[in-house]
Amino acid sequence: MAAPGENLRINSDRLWDSIMEMAKIGPGIAGGNNRQTVTDEDGEGRHLFKRWCDAAGLEMGVDEMGTMFARREGTDPSLPPVYVGSHLDTQPTGGKYDGVLGVLGGLEIVRSLNDLGIKTRHPIVVTNWTNEEGARFAPAMMASGVFAGVLDQADVYEHTDKNGKKFGEELERIGWKGTEKVGDRKIHAFFELHIEQGPILEDEDIDIGVVTHGQGLKWLQVTLTGKEAHTGSTPMPKRRNAGLGMARVIELVHEIAMDYQPDAVGAVGHMEAYPNSRNIIAGRTVFTIDIRSPEKEVLDAMDARVREGIDTICEALDIQYKVEQVGHFDPVTFDKNCVKAIRDAADRLGYTHRDIVSGAGHDACWINRVAPTAMVMCPCVDGLSHNEAEEITKEWAGAGADVLFHAVVETAVIVE
Ligand code: HGY
Ligand code: MN
Ligand code: MN
C-alpha cells in the first residue's frame, strides 16, 4: 500500500502559467525581468502574489522588512510551520525564474494540496523574502539576513541605492512595510526550490540537484581616489589614475580566484568611474569585488590577498583607497534530515539526482542558521542566470516542484 502522499505530483501547467504571468510584471528589455526590490514593479508583483494567495485561502502576514508569509493552516495550529519559498525580486537584467520558481513552486504545493483535499499536521507557509538579490540595495539576502539576526534592521533601512534612495523609505513608499517583528516566527523547517544558475545539472543530464552545501561569499566595495586631470596634456608620470587602479584590481581578483581552482570564483560586476568623461582621467572609482569559495580558509585567504594587492597597486599609482565589506556569509552546510527528505523524494519520484554545492547565495543560506533548511535545484539552459536569456523547461520546473512537494508534506506530516 502506497505511503501517504507517495504519488503526489504538482500541476506543472498551472505552475508554468503562473511563472509566465509573474514575468509580465517588470519586463526587461530582452525577454527577462527588471523587477528590482522595492520598486513599483516589485510592489505590483507582490500584489499579484497576494491575490493568488488569497484565492488559495492563505492568511498573509508581512513583517517589517516586507517579507510575505502566506499561511495554510495545519490540523495542529500550535505546531511551528514548514516554510517554503524564495524571492520575487530580480536583477536589473534578470531572468524569469531566479527566485520566482521557488515562491510559485511553494504556492503550487498549496494549490495542489487544496485540489486533493489533503491536510497536514504542521501549517505550511509560502514565503517571499524581500531583497534577495542585493542589486539595488546591498547586501544580497537582506531580509532573510535580518530574520536570521545577522543583519541589523535599522542599519539596512538606511542603505541607499545609486540614486541615494533609502531602502526603508522605498519599502514604505510601495506600501509593503509590514508590522510583524522580523525573526519572531518559529520555523519547523525551510525548503527552497531554485534554478541551479550553473551548468552542472544540464551538462550531466540530471533532473534534480540535492543541495548539500552553499559556498561562502564576500562583497568588498572599494573606493579609489586619485586626481581628475586632462587626458591629453597631463604627462603620464604625473597621473593619479583611479581608473587604472580599478583595472589592475579587477585583473588581480581574477588572478587570485584562478589560483584556487576548481572551486573558487572572483569578479567585479559593479563599476563606477567619476566623472566618467572621455577626456578626464578618472579621479574616483567605486566598484564591488565578489569573491566566493566552498572553503572558509580559501575565502579568507583570497580576502587577505586582495586587500594586500590593493595596497600595492595604490602605492604604485599614488592613489588612496577604502575597502568596505558590504556582504558576507561563510560556507553553509544544510540540514542532513532535510537534505535526505529531498534525496529520498527524488528517488521515490524516479528523477535522476546528484548532490551539489550552490554557487549562488540564497535566502536558505541565512535561514539555515535559525531552522533546519535545505534546497532543491533544477537545471537551467547553458547554466545561464543573471541574464535576461535565462531559460528552463516546464519539465525541469515540474520535477523540481514535485520533489519540493514531497519534502514539504513529508516534513509537515500528512493527516489521514
Ligand atoms: O549573489 C547571489 O549569489 C544571489 O544571486 N543573490
Ligand atoms: Mn535567486
Ligand atoms: Mn539572483
CSV table of C-alpha atoms and ligand atoms in Angstrom, one decimal:
chain,number,residue,atom,x,y,z
A,1,MET,CA,0.0,0.0,0.0
A,2,ALA,CA,1.4,3.4,-1.0
A,3,ALA,CA,2.6,5.5,1.9
A,4,PRO,CA,0.6,8.8,2.3
A,5,GLY,CA,1.4,11.1,-0.5
A,6,GLU,CA,3.7,8.6,-2.3
A,7,ASN,CA,2.2,9.5,-5.7
A,8,LEU,CA,1.8,13.3,-5.2
A,9,ARG,CA,2.5,15.5,-8.2
A,10,ILE,CA,2.0,19.2,-8.7
A,11,ASN,CA,0.2,20.7,-11.6
A,12,SER,CA,3.1,21.7,-13.8
A,13,ASP,CA,1.0,23.6,-16.4
A,14,ARG,CA,-0.5,25.8,-13.6
A,15,LEU,CA,2.9,26.4,-12.2
A,16,TRP,CA,4.3,27.3,-15.6
A,17,ASP,CA,1.4,29.6,-16.4
A,18,SER,CA,1.9,31.4,-13.0
A,19,ILE,CA,5.6,31.9,-13.7
A,20,MET,CA,4.7,33.4,-17.2
A,21,GLU,CA,2.1,35.6,-15.6
A,22,MET,CA,4.5,36.9,-13.0
A,23,ALA,CA,7.1,37.5,-15.8
A,24,LYS,CA,4.8,40.1,-17.3
A,25,ILE,CA,5.4,42.4,-14.3
A,26,GLY,CA,8.6,44.4,-14.5
A,27,PRO,CA,9.6,43.2,-18.0
A,28,GLY,CA,13.2,43.5,-19.1
A,29,ILE,CA,14.3,44.8,-22.5
A,30,ALA,CA,15.4,41.3,-23.8
A,31,GLY,CA,12.7,38.9,-22.6
A,32,GLY,CA,13.7,38.7,-19.0
A,33,ASN,CA,12.8,40.8,-16.0
A,34,ASN,CA,13.7,44.0,-14.2
A,35,ARG,CA,11.7,43.8,-11.0
A,36,GLN,CA,14.2,45.2,-8.6
A,37,THR,CA,13.5,45.2,-4.9
A,38,VAL,CA,11.0,47.8,-3.5
A,39,THR,CA,10.4,49.4,-6.9
A,40,ASP,CA,6.9,49.9,-8.1
A,41,GLU,CA,7.3,46.7,-10.2
A,42,ASP,CA,8.2,44.7,-7.1
A,43,GLY,CA,5.1,46.1,-5.4
A,44,GLU,CA,3.0,45.0,-8.4
A,45,GLY,CA,4.5,41.5,-8.3
A,46,ARG,CA,3.7,41.3,-4.6
A,47,HIS,CA,0.1,42.3,-5.2
A,48,LEU,CA,-0.3,39.6,-7.8
A,49,PHE,CA,1.3,37.0,-5.4
A,50,LYS,CA,-1.1,38.1,-2.7
A,51,ARG,CA,-4.1,37.8,-5.0
A,52,TRP,CA,-3.1,34.2,-5.7
A,53,CYS,CA,-2.5,33.5,-2.0
A,54,ASP,CA,-6.0,34.9,-1.2
A,55,ALA,CA,-7.5,32.7,-3.9
A,56,ALA,CA,-5.8,29.7,-2.3
A,57,GLY,CA,-7.3,30.6,1.1
A,58,LEU,CA,-3.9,31.5,2.7
A,59,GLU,CA,-3.6,34.0,5.5
A,60,MET,CA,-1.0,36.7,4.7
A,61,GLY,CA,1.4,38.1,7.2
A,62,VAL,CA,4.1,40.8,6.3
A,63,ASP,CA,7.0,41.7,8.6
A,64,GLU,CA,8.9,45.0,9.0
A,65,MET,CA,11.3,44.0,6.2
A,66,GLY,CA,8.3,43.4,3.8
A,67,THR,CA,8.8,39.7,3.7
A,68,MET,CA,5.5,38.0,2.8
A,69,PHE,CA,4.3,34.9,4.7
A,70,ALA,CA,1.2,33.1,3.3
A,71,ARG,CA,0.0,30.5,5.8
A,72,ARG,CA,-2.0,27.4,5.1
A,73,GLU,CA,-3.4,26.2,8.4
A,74,GLY,CA,-2.4,22.8,9.8
A,75,THR,CA,-4.6,20.4,11.8
A,76,ASP,CA,-2.5,21.5,14.8
A,77,PRO,CA,-2.1,25.3,14.5
A,78,SER,CA,0.1,25.3,17.6
A,79,LEU,CA,2.9,23.5,15.7
A,80,PRO,CA,5.7,25.5,14.0
A,81,PRO,CA,5.0,25.7,10.3
A,82,VAL,CA,7.1,24.3,7.4
A,83,TYR,CA,8.2,27.3,5.3
A,84,VAL,CA,8.7,27.1,1.6
A,85,GLY,CA,9.7,29.9,-0.7
A,86,SER,CA,12.4,32.1,-2.2
A,87,HIS,CA,12.2,35.7,-3.7
A,88,LEU,CA,10.3,37.6,-6.3
A,89,ASP,CA,12.8,40.5,-6.7
A,90,THR,CA,15.1,40.3,-9.8
A,91,GLN,CA,18.3,41.6,-11.1
A,92,PRO,CA,18.1,44.7,-13.4
A,93,THR,CA,18.7,42.3,-16.3
A,94,GLY,CA,17.4,39.2,-14.6
A,95,GLY,CA,15.6,36.1,-15.8
A,96,LYS,CA,12.0,34.9,-15.3
A,97,TYR,CA,12.9,32.0,-13.0
A,98,ASP,CA,15.6,33.1,-10.5
A,99,GLY,CA,13.7,33.2,-7.2
A,100,VAL,CA,10.2,33.2,-8.8
A,101,LEU,CA,10.3,29.4,-9.3
A,102,GLY,CA,10.8,28.9,-5.6
A,103,VAL,CA,8.0,31.2,-4.5
A,104,LEU,CA,5.5,30.0,-7.0
A,105,GLY,CA,6.6,26.4,-6.6
A,106,GLY,CA,5.6,26.8,-2.9
A,107,LEU,CA,2.3,28.3,-3.9
A,108,GLU,CA,1.7,25.4,-6.3
A,109,ILE,CA,2.2,22.9,-3.4
A,110,VAL,CA,-0.6,24.6,-1.6
A,111,ARG,CA,-2.8,24.8,-4.6
A,112,SER,CA,-2.2,21.0,-5.2
A,113,LEU,CA,-3.0,20.2,-1.5
A,114,ASN,CA,-6.2,22.2,-1.8
A,115,ASP,CA,-7.2,20.3,-5.0
A,116,LEU,CA,-6.6,17.0,-3.4
A,117,GLY,CA,-8.2,18.0,0.0
A,118,ILE,CA,-5.1,16.9,1.8
A,119,LYS,CA,-4.4,18.3,5.3
A,120,THR,CA,-1.0,18.4,7.1
A,121,ARG,CA,-0.4,18.5,10.8
A,122,HIS,CA,2.1,21.4,10.6
A,123,PRO,CA,0.9,24.6,9.0
A,124,ILE,CA,2.7,25.4,5.7
A,125,VAL,CA,3.9,29.0,5.0
A,126,VAL,CA,4.7,30.1,1.5
A,127,THR,CA,7.4,32.9,1.7
A,128,ASN,CA,8.6,35.8,-0.5
A,129,TRP,CA,11.8,37.1,1.1
A,130,THR,CA,12.5,40.8,0.4
A,131,ASN,CA,15.6,41.9,-1.5
A,132,GLU,CA,17.4,38.6,-2.1
A,133,GLU,CA,19.3,39.9,-5.0
A,134,GLY,CA,21.1,42.9,-3.3
A,135,ALA,CA,21.4,44.5,-6.7
A,136,ARG,CA,19.7,47.8,-5.9
A,137,PHE,CA,20.4,47.8,-2.2
A,138,ALA,CA,23.4,45.7,-0.8
A,139,PRO,CA,23.7,43.2,0.7
A,140,ALA,CA,22.1,40.3,-1.0
A,141,MET,CA,19.7,38.1,1.1
A,142,MET,CA,18.9,41.2,3.1
A,143,ALA,CA,15.5,40.4,4.7
A,144,SER,CA,16.5,36.8,5.4
A,145,GLY,CA,19.7,38.1,6.9
A,146,VAL,CA,17.7,40.4,9.3
A,147,PHE,CA,15.4,37.5,10.1
A,148,ALA,CA,18.4,35.3,11.0
A,149,GLY,CA,19.7,38.0,13.2
A,150,VAL,CA,22.9,38.6,11.2
A,151,LEU,CA,22.0,41.9,9.7
A,152,ASP,CA,20.7,44.9,11.6
A,153,GLN,CA,17.2,46.2,10.5
A,154,ALA,CA,17.8,49.8,11.4
A,155,ASP,CA,21.1,49.8,9.6
A,156,VAL,CA,19.8,48.2,6.4
A,157,TYR,CA,16.8,50.6,6.3
A,158,GLU,CA,19.4,53.4,5.8
A,159,HIS,CA,21.2,51.6,2.9
A,160,THR,CA,20.9,53.7,-0.3
A,161,ASP,CA,20.7,52.8,-4.0
A,162,LYS,CA,22.8,54.6,-6.6
A,163,ASN,CA,20.2,57.5,-6.7
A,164,GLY,CA,20.5,58.0,-2.9
A,165,LYS,CA,17.1,56.5,-2.1
A,166,LYS,CA,16.9,54.6,1.2
A,167,PHE,CA,15.7,51.0,1.4
A,168,GLY,CA,13.4,51.6,4.4
A,169,GLU,CA,11.8,54.6,2.8
A,170,GLU,CA,11.3,52.8,-0.5
A,171,LEU,CA,9.7,49.8,1.3
A,172,GLU,CA,7.3,52.2,3.0
A,173,ARG,CA,6.6,54.1,-0.3
A,174,ILE,CA,5.5,50.9,-2.1
A,175,GLY,CA,3.2,50.1,0.8
A,176,TRP,CA,4.8,46.8,1.8
A,177,LYS,CA,6.4,47.6,5.2
A,178,GLY,CA,4.5,45.2,7.5
A,179,THR,CA,4.1,45.4,11.2
A,180,GLU,CA,5.3,41.9,12.3
A,181,LYS,CA,8.6,42.0,14.2
A,182,VAL,CA,11.3,40.4,12.0
A,183,GLY,CA,12.5,37.0,13.2
A,184,ASP,CA,9.8,36.2,15.7
A,185,ARG,CA,8.3,33.4,13.6
A,186,LYS,CA,9.3,29.9,14.6
A,187,ILE,CA,10.2,27.7,11.6
A,188,HIS,CA,10.0,23.9,11.8
A,189,ALA,CA,11.9,23.6,8.5
A,190,PHE,CA,12.6,25.7,5.4
A,191,PHE,CA,12.8,24.4,1.9
A,192,GLU,CA,13.8,26.4,-1.2
A,193,LEU,CA,13.5,25.4,-4.8
A,194,HIS,CA,15.9,27.3,-7.1
A,195,ILE,CA,17.3,27.1,-10.6
A,196,GLU,CA,21.0,25.9,-10.4
A,197,GLN,CA,22.3,29.1,-12.1
A,198,GLY,CA,25.3,26.9,-13.3
A,199,PRO,CA,25.9,24.2,-15.9
A,200,ILE,CA,26.4,21.0,-13.9
A,201,LEU,CA,22.9,19.5,-13.9
A,202,GLU,CA,22.2,20.2,-17.6
A,203,ASP,CA,25.7,19.0,-18.7
A,204,GLU,CA,25.2,15.7,-16.8
A,205,ASP,CA,21.6,15.4,-17.9
A,206,ILE,CA,20.3,15.3,-14.3
A,207,ASP,CA,16.9,16.4,-13.2
A,208,ILE,CA,17.4,17.4,-9.6
A,209,GLY,CA,20.2,19.0,-7.6
A,210,VAL,CA,20.2,17.9,-3.9
A,211,VAL,CA,21.9,20.9,-2.4
A,212,THR,CA,24.2,19.8,0.5
A,213,HIS,CA,26.2,23.0,0.9
A,214,GLY,CA,26.3,26.6,-0.2
A,215,GLN,CA,29.6,28.3,-1.0
A,216,GLY,CA,30.7,31.3,1.1
A,217,LEU,CA,30.7,34.9,-0.3
A,218,LYS,CA,32.4,38.2,0.4
A,219,TRP,CA,31.5,41.5,-1.3
A,220,LEU,CA,34.2,44.2,-0.8
A,221,GLN,CA,33.2,47.7,-2.0
A,222,VAL,CA,36.4,49.6,-3.0
A,223,THR,CA,36.7,53.4,-3.4
A,224,LEU,CA,39.9,54.6,-5.2
A,225,THR,CA,40.7,58.2,-5.1
A,226,GLY,CA,43.3,59.7,-7.5
A,227,LYS,CA,43.1,63.1,-9.2
A,228,GLU,CA,41.0,64.3,-12.2
A,229,ALA,CA,43.2,65.8,-14.9
A,230,HIS,CA,43.3,66.3,-18.6
A,231,THR,CA,43.8,63.1,-20.6
A,232,GLY,CA,45.7,64.9,-23.2
A,233,SER,CA,48.0,67.4,-21.5
A,234,THR,CA,48.9,65.5,-18.3
A,235,PRO,CA,52.3,63.7,-18.6
A,236,MET,CA,52.0,60.0,-17.8
A,237,PRO,CA,54.3,60.1,-14.8
A,238,LYS,CA,52.2,62.8,-13.2
A,239,ARG,CA,48.9,61.0,-13.4
A,240,ARG,CA,47.0,59.6,-10.4
A,241,ASN,CA,44.6,57.4,-12.3
A,242,ALA,CA,41.9,55.8,-10.3
A,243,GLY,CA,40.6,54.1,-13.5
A,244,LEU,CA,43.9,52.4,-14.0
A,245,GLY,CA,43.8,51.3,-10.3
A,246,MET,CA,40.4,49.8,-10.8
A,247,ALA,CA,41.5,47.9,-13.9
A,248,ARG,CA,44.5,46.5,-12.1
A,249,VAL,CA,42.4,45.4,-9.1
A,250,ILE,CA,39.9,43.7,-11.4
A,251,GLU,CA,42.8,41.7,-13.0
A,252,LEU,CA,44.2,40.9,-9.5
A,253,VAL,CA,40.8,39.5,-8.4
A,254,HIS,CA,40.7,37.2,-11.4
A,255,GLU,CA,44.2,36.0,-10.9
A,256,ILE,CA,43.7,35.2,-7.2
A,257,ALA,CA,40.5,33.3,-8.0
A,258,MET,CA,42.4,31.3,-10.7
A,259,ASP,CA,44.9,30.3,-8.0
A,260,TYR,CA,42.2,28.3,-6.1
A,261,GLN,CA,40.6,26.3,-8.9
A,262,PRO,CA,38.5,24.4,-9.5
A,263,ASP,CA,36.0,25.9,-6.9
A,264,ALA,CA,36.9,29.5,-6.1
A,265,VAL,CA,35.4,32.3,-8.1
A,266,GLY,CA,36.0,36.1,-8.3
A,267,ALA,CA,34.8,39.0,-10.4
A,268,VAL,CA,33.9,42.7,-10.3
A,269,GLY,CA,30.4,43.3,-11.7
A,270,HIS,CA,29.6,46.7,-10.3
A,271,MET,CA,31.9,49.5,-11.5
A,272,GLU,CA,31.5,53.3,-11.4
A,273,ALA,CA,34.1,55.9,-12.6
A,274,TYR,CA,33.9,59.6,-11.9
A,275,PRO,CA,33.4,62.0,-13.6
A,276,ASN,CA,33.2,59.4,-16.4
A,277,SER,CA,34.1,62.0,-19.1
A,278,ARG,CA,36.0,60.9,-22.2
A,279,ASN,CA,38.9,63.4,-21.7
A,280,ILE,CA,39.2,63.4,-17.9
A,281,ILE,CA,41.4,61.0,-16.0
A,282,ALA,CA,39.1,59.2,-13.6
A,283,GLY,CA,39.7,60.9,-10.2
A,284,ARG,CA,37.5,58.4,-8.3
A,285,THR,CA,36.3,54.8,-8.9
A,286,VAL,CA,33.9,52.8,-6.8
A,287,PHE,CA,33.5,49.1,-7.5
A,288,THR,CA,32.5,45.9,-5.7
A,289,ILE,CA,34.6,42.7,-5.6
A,290,ASP,CA,32.6,39.5,-5.4
A,291,ILE,CA,34.8,36.5,-4.2
A,292,ARG,CA,33.4,33.1,-3.3
A,293,SER,CA,34.6,29.6,-2.2
A,294,PRO,CA,33.1,26.5,-0.7
A,295,GLU,CA,36.0,26.6,1.8
A,296,LYS,CA,36.2,29.2,4.5
A,297,GLU,CA,40.0,29.1,4.6
A,298,VAL,CA,40.2,29.8,0.9
A,299,LEU,CA,37.7,32.7,1.1
A,300,ASP,CA,39.7,34.2,4.0
A,301,ALA,CA,43.0,33.8,2.1
A,302,MET,CA,41.5,35.4,-1.1
A,303,ASP,CA,40.2,38.3,1.0
A,304,ALA,CA,43.6,38.9,2.6
A,305,ARG,CA,45.5,38.7,-0.8
A,306,VAL,CA,43.0,41.1,-2.4
A,307,ARG,CA,43.5,43.6,0.3
A,308,GLU,CA,47.3,43.3,0.2
A,309,GLY,CA,47.2,43.7,-3.6
A,310,ILE,CA,45.0,46.8,-3.5
A,311,ASP,CA,47.6,48.4,-1.1
A,312,THR,CA,50.5,47.6,-3.5
A,313,ILE,CA,48.6,48.8,-6.6
A,314,CYS,CA,47.6,52.1,-4.9
A,315,GLU,CA,51.1,52.7,-3.6
A,316,ALA,CA,52.5,52.4,-7.1
A,317,LEU,CA,49.8,54.7,-8.6
A,318,ASP,CA,49.9,57.2,-5.8
A,319,ILE,CA,46.1,56.8,-5.1
A,320,GLN,CA,44.1,56.4,-1.9
A,321,TYR,CA,41.8,53.5,-1.2
A,322,LYS,CA,39.0,52.5,1.1
A,323,VAL,CA,37.7,48.9,1.4
A,324,GLU,CA,34.3,48.2,3.0
A,325,GLN,CA,32.9,44.7,3.4
A,326,VAL,CA,29.3,45.1,2.2
A,327,GLY,CA,28.3,41.5,2.1
A,328,HIS,CA,29.5,38.2,3.7
A,329,PHE,CA,28.5,34.8,4.7
A,330,ASP,CA,30.6,31.7,5.4
A,331,PRO,CA,30.1,28.4,3.5
A,332,VAL,CA,26.9,26.7,4.5
A,333,THR,CA,26.1,23.0,5.3
A,334,PHE,CA,22.4,22.3,5.0
A,335,ASP,CA,20.4,20.1,7.4
A,336,LYS,CA,21.0,16.4,6.9
A,337,ASN,CA,17.4,15.4,7.5
A,338,CYS,CA,16.0,18.0,5.2
A,339,VAL,CA,18.6,17.1,2.5
A,340,LYS,CA,17.7,13.4,3.0
A,341,ALA,CA,14.0,14.2,2.5
A,342,ILE,CA,14.9,15.8,-0.8
A,343,ARG,CA,17.1,13.0,-1.9
A,344,ASP,CA,14.5,10.3,-1.0
A,345,ALA,CA,11.8,12.3,-2.7
A,346,ALA,CA,13.8,12.4,-6.0
A,347,ASP,CA,14.4,8.6,-5.7
A,348,ARG,CA,10.7,7.9,-4.9
A,349,LEU,CA,9.6,10.0,-7.9
A,350,GLY,CA,12.1,8.4,-10.2
A,351,TYR,CA,14.0,11.6,-11.0
A,352,THR,CA,17.8,11.5,-11.6
A,353,HIS,CA,19.6,13.5,-8.9
A,354,ARG,CA,23.1,14.4,-7.6
A,355,ASP,CA,24.4,16.2,-4.6
A,356,ILE,CA,25.5,19.7,-5.5
A,357,VAL,CA,27.1,22.8,-3.8
A,358,SER,CA,25.2,26.0,-4.5
A,359,GLY,CA,27.4,28.5,-6.3
A,360,ALA,CA,25.0,31.3,-5.7
A,361,GLY,CA,23.8,32.7,-2.4
A,362,HIS,CA,20.2,32.1,-1.4
A,363,ASP,CA,17.8,33.1,1.5
A,364,ALA,CA,18.2,29.4,2.5
A,365,CYS,CA,21.8,30.2,3.4
A,366,TRP,CA,20.7,32.6,6.2
A,367,ILE,CA,17.6,30.7,7.3
A,368,ASN,CA,19.8,27.7,7.8
A,369,ARG,CA,21.2,29.4,10.8
A,370,VAL,CA,17.8,29.5,12.6
A,371,ALA,CA,16.0,26.4,11.3
A,372,PRO,CA,16.6,23.1,9.6
A,373,THR,CA,17.0,24.0,5.9
A,374,ALA,CA,17.7,22.5,2.5
A,375,MET,CA,17.3,23.3,-1.2
A,376,VAL,CA,16.2,21.6,-4.3
A,377,MET,CA,17.7,22.7,-7.7
A,378,CYS,CA,16.6,22.2,-11.2
A,379,PRO,CA,18.9,22.7,-14.3
A,380,CYS,CA,18.9,25.8,-16.4
A,381,VAL,CA,19.8,26.2,-20.1
A,382,ASP,CA,23.6,26.6,-20.6
A,383,GLY,CA,23.8,27.2,-16.8
A,384,LEU,CA,22.9,30.8,-17.6
A,385,SER,CA,21.4,33.2,-15.0
A,386,HIS,CA,21.5,36.8,-14.1
A,387,ASN,CA,20.9,37.3,-17.8
A,388,GLU,CA,17.6,38.0,-19.4
A,389,ALA,CA,18.1,34.9,-21.6
A,390,GLU,CA,17.8,32.7,-18.5
A,391,GLU,CA,15.7,29.7,-19.5
A,392,ILE,CA,14.4,26.4,-18.0
A,393,THR,CA,12.0,23.8,-19.3
A,394,LYS,CA,8.5,23.2,-17.9
A,395,GLU,CA,9.6,19.6,-17.2
A,396,TRP,CA,12.6,20.7,-15.1
A,397,ALA,CA,10.3,23.2,-13.2
A,398,GLY,CA,7.7,20.4,-12.6
A,399,ALA,CA,10.3,17.9,-11.4
A,400,GLY,CA,11.8,20.3,-9.0
A,401,ALA,CA,8.4,21.3,-7.7
A,402,ASP,CA,7.4,17.6,-7.3
A,403,VAL,CA,10.4,16.9,-5.2
A,404,LEU,CA,9.8,20.1,-3.2
A,405,PHE,CA,6.2,18.9,-2.7
A,406,HIS,CA,7.2,15.6,-1.3
A,407,ALA,CA,9.9,17.0,1.0
A,408,VAL,CA,7.5,19.7,2.4
A,409,VAL,CA,4.5,17.4,3.0
A,410,GLU,CA,6.7,14.7,4.5
A,411,THR,CA,8.0,17.2,6.9
A,412,ALA,CA,4.6,18.8,7.6
A,413,VAL,CA,3.1,15.3,8.0
A,414,ILE,CA,0.0,14.4,6.0
A,415,VAL,CA,-3.0,13.7,8.2
A,416,GLU,CA,-5.1,10.7,7.0
B,1,HGY,O1,24.6,36.8,-5.4
B,1,HGY,C1,24.0,35.8,-5.3
B,1,HGY,O2,24.6,34.7,-5.3
B,1,HGY,C2,22.5,35.8,-5.4
B,1,HGY,O3,22.0,35.6,-6.7
B,1,HGY,N1,21.9,36.9,-4.8
B,2,MN,MN,17.9,33.8,-6.5
B,3,MN,MN,19.8,36.0,-8.3
